[in-house]
Coordinates of C-alpha atoms and ligand atoms in Angstrom, one line a residue:
Chain C
M1 CA 57.2 20.5 -97.6
A2 CA 57.6 17.3 -95.5
R3 CA 54.6 15.7 -94.1
I4 CA 53.9 12.6 -92.0
T5 CA 51.8 10.0 -94.4
A6 CA 51.3 7.2 -92.3
G7 CA 52.0 5.8 -88.6
V8 CA 53.0 2.1 -88.0
A9 CA 52.8 0.9 -84.2
S10 CA 54.8 -2.9 -83.5
S11 CA 55.8 -4.3 -80.6
H12 CA 59.6 -4.7 -80.3
V13 CA 60.4 -8.0 -78.3
P14 CA 64.2 -8.8 -78.5
L15 CA 63.5 -12.1 -79.4
L16 CA 62.1 -11.1 -82.5
G17 CA 65.8 -9.8 -83.5
V18 CA 67.1 -13.1 -82.6
A19 CA 64.7 -14.9 -84.6
S20 CA 65.3 -12.6 -87.6
D21 CA 69.1 -12.5 -87.1
F22 CA 69.3 -16.4 -87.2
D23 CA 66.8 -17.0 -89.8
K24 CA 64.2 -18.8 -87.2
D25 CA 61.8 -16.1 -88.6
R26 CA 59.4 -19.0 -90.4
D27 CA 59.6 -21.7 -87.7
D28 CA 56.3 -22.7 -86.0
Y29 CA 57.0 -20.5 -82.9
F30 CA 57.8 -17.4 -85.4
G31 CA 56.2 -18.0 -88.2
P32 CA 52.8 -16.9 -87.2
I33 CA 54.2 -13.4 -86.0
F34 CA 56.3 -12.6 -89.1
A35 CA 53.6 -13.7 -91.1
G36 CA 51.3 -10.4 -89.7
Y37 CA 54.0 -8.1 -91.1
D38 CA 54.5 -9.4 -94.8
W39 CA 51.7 -7.4 -95.7
T40 CA 53.8 -4.2 -93.9
R41 CA 56.7 -5.3 -96.0
E42 CA 55.1 -5.1 -99.4
W43 CA 53.0 -1.7 -98.6
E44 CA 56.6 -0.2 -97.2
K45 CA 58.2 -1.0 -100.3
A46 CA 55.3 0.7 -102.3
E47 CA 55.3 3.9 -99.8
K48 CA 59.1 4.3 -100.1
P49 CA 59.4 6.7 -97.0
D50 CA 62.6 8.9 -96.7
V51 CA 62.3 9.3 -93.1
I52 CA 61.1 7.6 -90.1
I53 CA 60.5 9.1 -86.7
L54 CA 60.9 6.2 -84.5
V55 CA 59.1 6.1 -80.9
Y56 CA 60.9 3.6 -78.8
N57 CA 62.6 3.4 -75.3
D58 CA 66.2 2.2 -74.1
H59 CA 66.6 -0.7 -72.2
A60 CA 69.5 0.0 -69.7
S61 CA 71.7 0.1 -73.5
A62 CA 72.8 3.7 -74.3
F63 CA 71.1 5.1 -70.9
D64 CA 71.9 3.8 -67.8
M65 CA 70.6 5.0 -64.1
K66 CA 72.9 8.2 -64.7
I67 CA 70.9 10.3 -66.9
I68 CA 67.1 9.7 -67.3
P69 CA 65.6 11.7 -70.0
T70 CA 61.9 11.7 -70.1
F71 CA 61.9 12.6 -73.9
A72 CA 64.7 12.7 -76.0
I73 CA 65.6 13.0 -79.7
G74 CA 68.3 11.8 -81.9
C75 CA 70.0 14.3 -84.0
G76 CA 72.9 12.2 -84.8
E77 CA 74.2 11.4 -88.6
R78 CA 74.1 7.5 -87.6
Y79 CA 73.6 5.2 -84.9
K80 CA 75.7 1.5 -83.9
S81 CA 73.5 -1.6 -83.0
A82 CA 73.9 -1.5 -79.3
D83 CA 75.7 -4.5 -77.7
E84 CA 73.2 -5.8 -75.1
G85 CA 75.4 -8.3 -73.5
W86 CA 75.3 -11.0 -76.5
G87 CA 77.5 -8.9 -79.1
P88 CA 75.5 -6.3 -81.4
R89 CA 72.9 -7.5 -83.5
P90 CA 74.2 -8.1 -86.8
V91 CA 71.8 -5.0 -88.4
P92 CA 73.1 -2.5 -90.9
D93 CA 73.9 1.3 -89.2
V94 CA 70.8 3.4 -88.5
E95 CA 71.5 6.7 -90.7
G96 CA 69.9 9.6 -89.0
H97 CA 68.4 12.8 -90.3
P98 CA 70.1 15.9 -88.5
D99 CA 68.5 18.3 -90.5
L100 CA 65.1 17.0 -90.0
A101 CA 65.9 15.8 -86.3
W102 CA 67.5 19.4 -85.1
H103 CA 64.2 21.2 -86.9
I104 CA 61.9 18.9 -84.8
A105 CA 64.3 19.5 -81.8
Q106 CA 63.9 23.5 -82.1
S107 CA 60.4 23.5 -82.9
L108 CA 59.8 21.1 -79.8
V109 CA 61.2 23.4 -77.4
L110 CA 59.7 26.4 -78.8
D111 CA 56.2 24.3 -78.3
E112 CA 57.6 24.1 -74.6
F113 CA 58.2 20.3 -75.0
D114 CA 61.8 20.5 -73.2
M115 CA 63.7 18.0 -75.2
T116 CA 67.2 16.3 -74.4
I117 CA 69.3 16.1 -77.3
I118 CA 71.5 13.4 -78.4
N119 CA 74.3 13.8 -80.9
E120 CA 75.9 10.1 -80.2
M121 CA 74.3 6.9 -79.0
D122 CA 74.0 3.4 -79.8
V123 CA 70.5 1.7 -80.6
D124 CA 69.0 -1.2 -79.0
H125 CA 66.3 -3.8 -79.7
G126 CA 63.6 -1.2 -79.0
L127 CA 64.6 0.8 -82.3
T128 CA 66.2 -2.1 -84.3
V129 CA 63.3 -4.9 -84.2
P130 CA 60.8 -2.8 -85.7
L131 CA 63.1 -1.9 -88.5
S132 CA 63.9 -5.4 -88.7
M133 CA 59.9 -6.3 -88.9
M134 CA 59.2 -3.8 -91.2
F135 CA 62.2 -4.5 -93.7
G136 CA 63.5 -7.7 -93.1
K137 CA 67.3 -8.1 -93.7
P138 CA 68.4 -5.4 -96.4
D139 CA 72.3 -4.7 -96.8
A140 CA 71.2 -1.0 -95.7
W141 CA 68.0 0.2 -94.0
P142 CA 65.8 1.9 -97.1
C143 CA 65.1 5.0 -95.2
K144 CA 66.5 7.2 -92.6
V145 CA 65.6 7.3 -88.9
V146 CA 65.0 9.9 -86.6
P147 CA 65.0 8.3 -83.0
L148 CA 62.9 9.5 -80.2
A149 CA 63.4 7.6 -76.8
V150 CA 60.7 8.3 -74.3
N151 CA 61.2 7.0 -70.8
V152 CA 59.1 4.2 -69.6
V153 CA 61.4 2.7 -67.4
T154 CA 61.5 4.6 -64.1
Y155 CA 58.4 6.1 -62.8
P156 CA 56.8 8.1 -63.5
P157 CA 57.1 8.3 -67.4
P158 CA 55.1 10.8 -69.3
S159 CA 51.5 10.3 -69.3
G160 CA 49.4 9.5 -72.1
N161 CA 48.0 12.8 -73.0
R162 CA 51.7 14.2 -72.6
C163 CA 52.6 11.5 -75.3
W164 CA 49.4 12.6 -77.5
A165 CA 50.7 16.4 -77.2
L166 CA 54.2 15.6 -78.4
G167 CA 53.0 13.7 -81.3
E168 CA 51.0 16.6 -82.3
A169 CA 53.7 19.1 -81.8
I170 CA 56.0 17.1 -84.1
A171 CA 53.5 16.6 -86.8
K172 CA 53.5 20.5 -86.6
A173 CA 57.2 20.5 -86.8
V174 CA 57.4 18.0 -89.7
D175 CA 54.8 20.1 -91.7
S176 CA 57.2 23.1 -91.3
F177 CA 60.1 21.4 -92.6
P178 CA 60.6 23.1 -95.9
E179 CA 62.2 19.9 -98.0
D180 CA 59.7 17.6 -99.5
L181 CA 60.1 14.3 -97.7
N182 CA 57.6 11.5 -96.8
V183 CA 57.6 11.2 -93.3
Q184 CA 56.2 8.2 -91.4
I185 CA 55.8 8.2 -87.8
W186 CA 56.5 4.5 -85.4
G187 CA 55.3 3.7 -82.1
T188 CA 56.7 0.7 -80.7
G189 CA 56.8 -1.2 -77.5
G190 CA 53.8 -3.3 -75.8
M191 CA 51.3 -4.7 -75.8
S192 CA 50.7 -6.4 -72.4
H193 CA 53.5 -8.0 -70.7
Q194 CA 55.1 -8.2 -67.4
L195 CA 58.9 -9.2 -66.9
Q196 CA 59.0 -9.4 -63.0
G197 CA 57.3 -10.6 -59.8
P198 CA 55.2 -13.4 -59.0
R199 CA 52.6 -11.8 -61.4
A200 CA 55.5 -12.1 -64.8
G201 CA 53.7 -13.6 -67.7
L202 CA 50.3 -11.6 -67.4
I203 CA 48.6 -11.0 -70.9
N204 CA 45.3 -9.3 -71.6
K205 CA 44.1 -10.0 -74.9
E206 CA 41.0 -8.1 -74.6
W207 CA 42.7 -4.7 -73.5
D208 CA 45.1 -4.8 -75.8
N209 CA 42.1 -5.0 -78.7
M210 CA 40.4 -2.4 -76.9
F211 CA 43.5 -0.2 -77.2
L212 CA 44.3 -1.4 -81.0
D213 CA 40.6 -0.1 -81.9
G214 CA 40.6 2.9 -80.1
L215 CA 43.6 4.1 -82.3
I216 CA 41.4 3.8 -85.4
G217 CA 38.7 6.8 -86.2
D218 CA 38.4 10.1 -84.5
S219 CA 38.4 9.4 -80.8
D220 CA 40.9 10.3 -78.8
H221 CA 39.9 8.9 -75.3
L222 CA 43.1 6.6 -75.3
R223 CA 45.5 9.4 -74.2
R224 CA 43.3 9.9 -70.7
I225 CA 43.9 6.3 -69.9
P226 CA 46.4 6.7 -66.4
H227 CA 49.2 5.0 -65.6
I228 CA 47.6 2.9 -63.1
E229 CA 45.4 1.4 -65.5
Y230 CA 48.4 0.0 -67.7
L231 CA 49.9 -1.2 -64.8
R232 CA 47.1 -3.4 -63.5
E233 CA 45.3 -4.3 -66.7
T234 CA 48.6 -4.8 -69.1
G235 CA 51.3 -5.7 -66.5
S236 CA 54.1 -3.6 -65.4
E237 CA 56.0 -3.4 -68.8
G238 CA 52.3 -2.6 -70.6
I239 CA 53.0 1.2 -70.0
E240 CA 55.1 1.1 -73.2
M241 CA 52.2 1.6 -75.1
V242 CA 52.2 4.9 -74.1
M243 CA 54.9 5.5 -77.0
W244 CA 52.1 4.5 -79.1
L245 CA 50.0 7.5 -78.4
V246 CA 53.0 9.8 -79.9
M247 CA 52.5 8.1 -82.8
R248 CA 48.7 8.5 -82.8
G249 CA 49.0 11.9 -81.8
A250 CA 51.0 12.7 -85.0
L251 CA 48.5 11.4 -87.1
G252 CA 45.6 14.4 -86.8
K253 CA 42.2 14.0 -85.5
K254 CA 41.5 10.9 -87.4
T255 CA 42.7 7.8 -88.9
R256 CA 41.9 4.6 -90.8
A257 CA 43.4 1.7 -90.1
L258 CA 45.3 0.0 -93.3
H259 CA 46.5 -3.4 -91.5
R260 CA 46.3 -4.5 -88.1
H261 CA 47.9 -8.0 -86.5
Y262 CA 47.7 -9.5 -83.0
H263 CA 49.8 -12.6 -81.4
V264 CA 50.4 -14.2 -78.4
P265 CA 53.1 -15.1 -77.2
C266 CA 56.1 -14.0 -78.2
S267 CA 58.2 -15.0 -75.3
N268 CA 56.8 -13.1 -72.4
T269 CA 54.7 -10.7 -74.5
A270 CA 51.8 -10.1 -76.6
I271 CA 52.5 -8.9 -80.0
G272 CA 50.6 -6.3 -81.6
H273 CA 51.0 -4.6 -85.0
M274 CA 49.0 -1.9 -86.7
V275 CA 49.2 0.6 -89.9
L276 CA 47.1 3.5 -89.9
R277 CA 46.6 6.2 -92.2
P278 CA 45.8 10.0 -91.2
D279 CA 42.4 10.3 -92.8
N280 CA 41.9 14.0 -92.3
G281 CA 41.0 14.8 -96.1
E282 CA 44.9 14.9 -96.8
G283 CA 44.8 12.1 -99.5
L284 CA 47.8 10.8 -98.5
D285 CA 48.6 7.7 -100.3
M286 CA 51.8 7.0 -101.4
T287 CA 51.2 4.2 -103.7
G288 CA 48.7 5.6 -105.7
S289 CA 46.3 3.1 -105.3
E290 CA 44.0 4.6 -102.4
T291 CA 44.0 8.7 -103.4
V292 CA 40.6 7.6 -104.8
S293 CA 39.0 6.3 -101.9
A294 CA 40.5 8.4 -99.5
I295 CA 39.4 11.7 -100.9
A296 CA 36.0 9.8 -101.7
A297 CA 35.6 9.3 -97.5
E298 CA 36.1 12.7 -97.2
Chain L
M1 CA 45.1 20.1 -78.9
I2 CA 44.2 19.0 -75.4
T3 CA 40.3 18.8 -75.5
E4 CA 40.2 18.3 -71.8
D5 CA 42.2 20.0 -68.7
P6 CA 43.9 16.9 -67.2
K7 CA 43.6 16.7 -63.8
H8 CA 46.8 17.3 -62.1
Q9 CA 47.7 14.1 -60.3
D10 CA 48.7 14.0 -56.7
I11 CA 52.2 12.5 -56.1
H12 CA 51.2 10.4 -52.8
E13 CA 48.1 9.1 -54.2
Y14 CA 49.5 8.4 -57.8
L15 CA 52.2 6.3 -56.0
A16 CA 50.2 4.8 -53.6
E17 CA 48.1 2.8 -55.9
F18 CA 51.1 1.2 -57.4
E19 CA 51.1 -0.9 -53.8
D20 CA 48.0 -2.4 -54.6
I21 CA 48.8 -4.6 -57.5
P22 CA 49.6 -7.9 -56.7
G23 CA 53.1 -9.5 -57.2
T24 CA 54.2 -6.6 -58.8
R25 CA 57.1 -4.0 -58.0
V26 CA 56.7 -1.0 -60.1
Y27 CA 60.3 0.9 -60.3
T28 CA 59.7 4.2 -58.7
A29 CA 62.0 6.7 -57.4
A30 CA 62.3 5.3 -54.1
R31 CA 63.4 1.7 -55.9
A32 CA 65.7 3.6 -57.9
R33 CA 67.6 5.4 -55.6
K34 CA 67.6 2.3 -53.3
G35 CA 69.0 0.2 -56.3
Y36 CA 71.1 2.8 -57.8
H37 CA 74.6 1.0 -57.5
M38 CA 73.0 -2.9 -58.0
N39 CA 71.6 -1.4 -61.5
Q40 CA 74.6 0.2 -62.1
F41 CA 76.8 -2.9 -61.1
A42 CA 74.5 -4.9 -63.7
M43 CA 75.2 -2.1 -66.2
S44 CA 78.9 -2.7 -65.7
L45 CA 78.3 -6.3 -67.3
M46 CA 77.9 -5.1 -70.6
K47 CA 81.6 -5.2 -70.8
D48 CA 83.3 -8.4 -72.1
E49 CA 86.4 -7.9 -69.2
N50 CA 83.9 -7.3 -66.5
R51 CA 81.8 -10.3 -67.2
A52 CA 85.2 -12.4 -67.0
R53 CA 86.1 -10.8 -63.8
F54 CA 82.9 -11.3 -62.2
K55 CA 82.7 -15.0 -63.4
A56 CA 86.0 -15.7 -61.9
D57 CA 85.1 -14.4 -58.3
E58 CA 81.8 -13.2 -58.1
R59 CA 82.1 -11.9 -54.6
A60 CA 84.9 -10.0 -54.9
Y61 CA 83.6 -8.0 -57.7
L62 CA 80.3 -7.7 -55.9
D63 CA 82.7 -6.2 -53.1
E64 CA 84.2 -3.6 -55.3
W65 CA 80.4 -1.9 -55.5
P66 CA 78.8 0.4 -52.7
L67 CA 76.3 -2.8 -52.1
N68 CA 74.7 -3.7 -49.0
E69 CA 75.3 -7.2 -47.8
E70 CA 72.0 -7.9 -48.5
Q71 CA 71.9 -6.5 -51.8
K72 CA 75.0 -8.7 -52.6
E73 CA 73.3 -11.9 -51.1
A74 CA 70.1 -11.4 -53.6
L75 CA 72.5 -11.2 -56.5
L76 CA 74.7 -14.1 -55.8
A77 CA 71.6 -16.2 -55.0
R78 CA 70.1 -14.7 -58.2
D79 CA 66.9 -14.1 -55.8
Y80 CA 65.6 -11.8 -58.4
N81 CA 62.2 -11.0 -56.6
R82 CA 64.8 -9.9 -53.5
C83 CA 66.6 -8.1 -56.2
L84 CA 63.2 -6.2 -57.2
D85 CA 62.7 -5.2 -53.2
L86 CA 66.3 -3.8 -52.8
G87 CA 65.9 -1.5 -55.9
G88 CA 67.1 -3.9 -58.8
N89 CA 65.0 -3.3 -62.1
V90 CA 64.6 -6.1 -64.8
Y91 CA 66.4 -4.3 -67.8
F92 CA 69.3 -3.8 -65.9
L93 CA 69.3 -7.2 -63.9
A94 CA 68.9 -8.7 -67.4
K95 CA 72.7 -8.2 -68.1
L96 CA 73.1 -10.8 -65.3
F97 CA 70.8 -13.2 -66.9
S98 CA 72.8 -12.6 -70.3
T99 CA 76.5 -13.4 -68.6
D100 CA 74.7 -16.5 -66.9
G101 CA 73.6 -17.5 -70.6
I102 CA 70.0 -18.0 -69.7
P103 CA 67.0 -16.9 -71.6
F104 CA 65.2 -13.9 -70.2
A105 CA 61.9 -16.0 -70.6
E106 CA 63.5 -18.4 -68.2
A107 CA 64.9 -15.8 -65.6
V108 CA 61.4 -14.2 -65.0
S109 CA 60.3 -17.6 -64.5
T110 CA 62.1 -17.7 -61.6
M111 CA 60.0 -15.0 -60.0
T112 CA 57.0 -16.8 -60.5
D113 CA 55.7 -20.0 -58.5
M114 CA 56.1 -22.2 -61.7
S115 CA 59.1 -23.8 -62.9
F116 CA 60.6 -22.6 -66.5
P117 CA 58.4 -25.4 -68.6
E118 CA 55.2 -24.6 -66.7
Y119 CA 55.8 -20.8 -67.3
R120 CA 56.5 -21.4 -71.1
E121 CA 53.3 -23.6 -71.0
M122 CA 51.3 -21.1 -69.5
M123 CA 52.5 -18.6 -72.5
M124 CA 51.7 -20.8 -74.9
N125 CA 48.3 -21.1 -73.5
G126 CA 47.3 -17.0 -73.8
G127 CA 49.6 -16.0 -70.6
R128 CA 48.7 -15.2 -67.2
S129 CA 44.9 -13.7 -66.7
P130 CA 44.2 -10.4 -65.3
E131 CA 41.6 -12.0 -63.4
G132 CA 42.1 -11.8 -59.4
V133 CA 45.4 -10.1 -59.9
R134 CA 44.5 -6.3 -60.9
S135 CA 44.2 -5.3 -57.1
I136 CA 45.0 -6.6 -53.7
R137 CA 42.5 -4.5 -52.2
A138 CA 39.8 -5.9 -54.7
N139 CA 41.1 -9.2 -53.9
A140 CA 40.5 -8.8 -50.1
A141 CA 36.7 -7.2 -50.5
S142 CA 35.9 -9.9 -52.7
S143 CA 37.0 -12.6 -50.4
G144 CA 35.6 -11.0 -47.6
E145 CA 32.1 -10.9 -49.4
T146 CA 32.1 -14.8 -50.2
N147 CA 33.6 -15.6 -46.8
E148 CA 36.6 -17.5 -48.5
G149 CA 39.0 -16.2 -45.7
A150 CA 41.7 -14.2 -46.0
R151 CA 44.4 -14.2 -48.3
Ligands
FE2_1 FE1 60.8 -2.2 -74.4

């Protein structure tokens, strides 16, 4: 059976894609940001996930104002990198997993999440930047991807509680997929940033780190943070962090942190990154090195 | 499993709170309606041929869209705060930033009271602190308390 073995959270600032594409990722400005992902790149090589369920948002690329799905799942065979006004990023096509994606979509609808199904679309920096951060610049991405797009642009976006519950339902759906698959779920976007108005440039290190802390362990208090708090405390675009809660919700009652990274600034944004393991007695270590401690911790 | 019944949120109260955040225009349905054509215009700049036509004659290109005069003027002037007031959204307006060939952060800085170098400097120093920019109401109350005059 398929199972979710880990959760990864990461900012998806477009400038990180530019840095990667133009080999600026180790310069003075970007070096400290990318250094925080070195651990994860090695870890991903050992984990070898088959599929990533990648929770992200589209930034006026595949979706314009004509149609605004709150939750949409990509069930297509493959996705091309979107032209966001500078030409498409020179990254490999993203290969989908239609069998798993359709299985999740159907299960979610039965579970009363009224999903929008996408069969064809281009994917923008929201999806391709996290892949670059975690995998570098391979000729082909090392795994398949199920895109899960969340509306965090037009208000109201879904509540944190709803995002968390969606994550729980996704985990259930993955569990009932018959094929043996090592599945990770990634939550992307954030952390604090505001890209508009006289208050632009807002960063809240304290709040961001409170949020990172809250992802670890068995507390679920983050799901009850109202939108107004994200707006006031983390800037108008900090609301993207609700997408991290889909990831967290899918990891079950308890998690432990394997890796954590925080850096200010990247352009207008605070970079946050975390790798989490579900910690509910599953013994989910894919590398073989942590199994003993995972079981001992029970 | 939901451990606590989330309280039903009243949409009027929900929206009213957004107006209490200093220097921020939350992209509500009301703004999205007002700015529909402005954002769809910006979206059209994703295509090379449209960018070329826009650059050749901005006014003529804008006249093809059902925009009001105020919206056209705000776009021509690259007055992005005004664009936000008239329903523009920053992710859509970003298509205009890239048509102009200016970095996202530079366009963002024009909405603040800082020059781009000053804005960049602020970001390098950890960004804008949330201190004092959380709530218009709270600011008014505290300036009342300390008698520092109204803002
Ligand atoms: Fe984003």
